[in-house]
Structures are given as C-alpha cells and as structure tokens.
Amino acid sequence: MVLRETLAYYVVDGGSAFCTFLDATKAFDRIDYCKIFRELLRRDLPAIYVRLLCNLYTNNVAHVSWNGMLSKVFTIENGVKQGGIVSPVLYIYIYIYIDCIRESNVGCFIGNVFAGALAYADDIALLAISSRAMIHLLLICEQYGKNYKLS
C-alpha cells in the first residue's frame, strides 16, 4: 500500500517516479554475528537482550541429513534462521542500508517522510523521482553490498 500510494503521489498530473526491486542473494546466510550484535548495541537494545541473542545464535550446531545419512555435527558461525520470528529484525543490515539511503536525501519523500526505500527482511523497493536519482540509489546499494559482502 505504501508503495502504491507513494507512486500515485508522484505521478499525479503527469509526474514520474522510478521503482527498482532488489533481493539480496543468500542474504540471511551471510550475516556476520559480530556486526549484528554491535549494531544492536549501537541502536540501544539492552545488553541483556543482545547477550541472549548472542548465546542463541553463536552456540548453534547442525548436521546435514541426506538420503537417510547424517553428516558430522558442525557449528553455525554466521547467518540467521530464515523464517524465524526474530530473523527479519536481526537482519539489521537492511536498517543500516535504509539509513544510508535516507541520509543521502535522494529518493522519494512525502512531506518530510522518507519513502525512498521500502523493505522487509532482504527485499527492498527503491523509489526515486528521476533515473539519475535511481542510479545514485543503486550506487549506494553497490557500495553497501561491497562493505557487507552482499550481492
């Protein structure tokens, strides 16, 4: 609904808006625990909760089941559980990315409300009022992907 209303706001009276949809490849698998927990602390999540999440995620082990056979147990050293209740929140990389876009002052705004990046988990819709602005947003995305090892 927010996407549709934002686009409608900009295209009224013959205006234009550009929209690009992004989905990070294997994004949940590439999350670095240290970066997540540092960012949660930076965003003032109480340390006790960060400690709880840290214990839940850093003490995970798994094995692979294939054709009735089980592999040796191995530790899981990065990533969040795709489909887990807190996973979209822990996929904090998206919030950092949206902050980068908002701070660039490029993208769509409705009044003072930023509507240039709409996201859930690793799915993002970028909104811009010109192709040049969209290219700028995509360059921010490219740089961010390099910094956080996302594609």
XYZ file of C-alpha atoms in Angstrom:
151
model
C 0.000 0.000 0.000
C 2.799 2.450 0.861
C 4.498 1.683 -2.451
C 1.305 2.206 -4.446
C 0.411 5.434 -2.623
C 3.919 6.864 -2.976
C 3.977 6.177 -6.697
C 0.489 7.669 -7.065
C 1.644 10.791 -5.178
C 4.495 11.350 -7.659
C 2.766 10.500 -10.943
C -0.261 12.726 -10.399
C -0.555 15.477 -13.042
C 1.893 13.739 -15.392
C 4.815 13.435 -12.978
C 7.085 10.407 -12.946
C 8.602 8.020 -10.467
C 11.031 5.139 -10.822
C 10.922 1.916 -8.843
C 13.531 -0.849 -8.610
C 13.052 -4.085 -6.664
C 16.086 -5.708 -5.047
C 16.525 -9.069 -3.355
C 19.880 -9.913 -1.800
C 21.296 -13.305 -2.771
C 21.584 -15.686 0.208
C 21.379 -12.620 2.452
C 20.316 -14.472 5.583
C 23.254 -16.873 5.228
C 25.880 -14.135 5.014
C 25.082 -12.177 8.136
C 28.128 -11.653 10.350
C 27.179 -12.099 14.011
C 29.709 -9.557 15.287
C 28.283 -6.871 13.011
C 24.699 -7.679 14.023
C 25.352 -7.572 17.752
C 27.462 -4.398 17.554
C 24.720 -2.687 15.569
C 22.023 -3.800 18.026
C 24.058 -2.334 20.891
C 24.646 0.863 18.895
C 20.875 1.138 18.467
C 20.451 0.930 22.259
C 18.998 -2.570 22.522
C 19.606 -3.509 26.180
C 22.790 -5.546 26.563
C 20.915 -8.384 28.292
C 18.862 -8.975 25.123
C 21.930 -8.795 22.923
C 23.629 -11.324 25.204
C 20.600 -13.622 24.951
C 20.575 -13.388 21.146
C 24.327 -13.881 21.068
C 24.008 -17.109 23.061
C 21.103 -18.319 20.927
C 22.964 -17.753 17.687
C 26.600 -18.486 18.494
C 26.024 -21.824 20.200
C 24.197 -23.413 17.258
C 25.210 -26.714 15.755
C 23.679 -28.656 12.905
C 24.127 -31.667 10.704
C 23.041 -32.435 7.191
C 20.574 -35.209 6.510
C 20.774 -36.645 3.032
C 19.362 -39.894 1.753
C 18.913 -41.219 5.293
C 22.522 -40.461 6.266
C 23.649 -37.818 8.769
C 26.821 -35.769 8.488
C 29.071 -34.949 11.403
C 27.849 -32.142 13.646
C 29.263 -28.714 12.772
C 28.929 -25.248 14.278
C 26.960 -22.499 12.542
C 29.141 -19.412 12.501
C 27.030 -16.882 10.597
C 23.532 -16.244 9.274
C 20.095 -16.031 10.805
C 17.330 -18.600 10.680
C 15.294 -17.883 7.576
C 11.641 -17.936 8.577
C 12.452 -17.408 12.270
C 10.268 -14.961 14.189
C 13.105 -12.571 15.042
C 15.050 -13.060 11.800
C 13.617 -10.019 9.974
C 14.578 -7.857 12.959
C 18.012 -9.448 13.198
C 18.502 -8.839 9.524
C 19.581 -5.412 10.713
C 21.724 -4.928 7.631
C 18.589 -3.651 5.933
C 18.129 -0.894 8.525
C 21.725 0.225 8.099
C 21.213 0.295 4.333
C 17.997 2.305 4.591
C 19.776 4.758 6.892
C 22.462 5.231 4.203
C 19.821 5.946 1.585
C 17.839 8.315 3.835
C 20.995 10.256 4.740
C 21.749 10.754 1.038
C 18.485 12.759 0.701
C 17.882 11.003 -2.618
C 14.691 9.104 -3.208
C 11.031 9.838 -2.689
C 9.674 11.870 0.189
C 6.076 12.612 1.070
C 6.355 15.809 3.049
C 9.228 15.114 5.474
C 8.558 11.368 5.490
C 11.174 9.345 3.629
C 9.628 6.815 1.243
C 12.648 6.114 -0.965
C 13.308 2.594 0.304
C 10.644 0.179 1.470
C 11.896 -3.079 2.908
C 11.090 -6.322 4.630
C 13.936 -8.659 5.504
C 16.172 -8.743 2.394
C 13.566 -7.469 -0.092
C 13.779 -3.773 -0.966
C 11.827 -1.439 -3.234
C 13.782 1.701 -4.158
C 11.759 4.756 -5.221
C 13.165 7.813 -6.972
C 11.778 10.729 -8.956
C 14.299 10.503 -11.805
C 16.502 7.948 -13.492
C 19.548 9.888 -12.292
C 18.342 9.665 -8.675
C 17.705 5.926 -9.115
C 21.242 5.431 -10.410
C 22.514 7.262 -7.325
C 20.483 4.925 -5.066
C 21.826 1.884 -6.903
C 25.402 3.137 -6.473
C 24.762 3.436 -2.732
C 23.431 -0.115 -2.834
C 26.501 -1.344 -4.720
C 28.890 0.227 -2.214
C 26.877 -1.089 0.698
C 26.924 -4.588 -0.814
C 30.712 -4.455 -1.057
C 31.039 -3.329 2.573
C 28.722 -6.059 3.907
C 29.540 -8.816 1.404
C 26.048 -8.863 -0.087
C 25.015 -9.119 -3.707
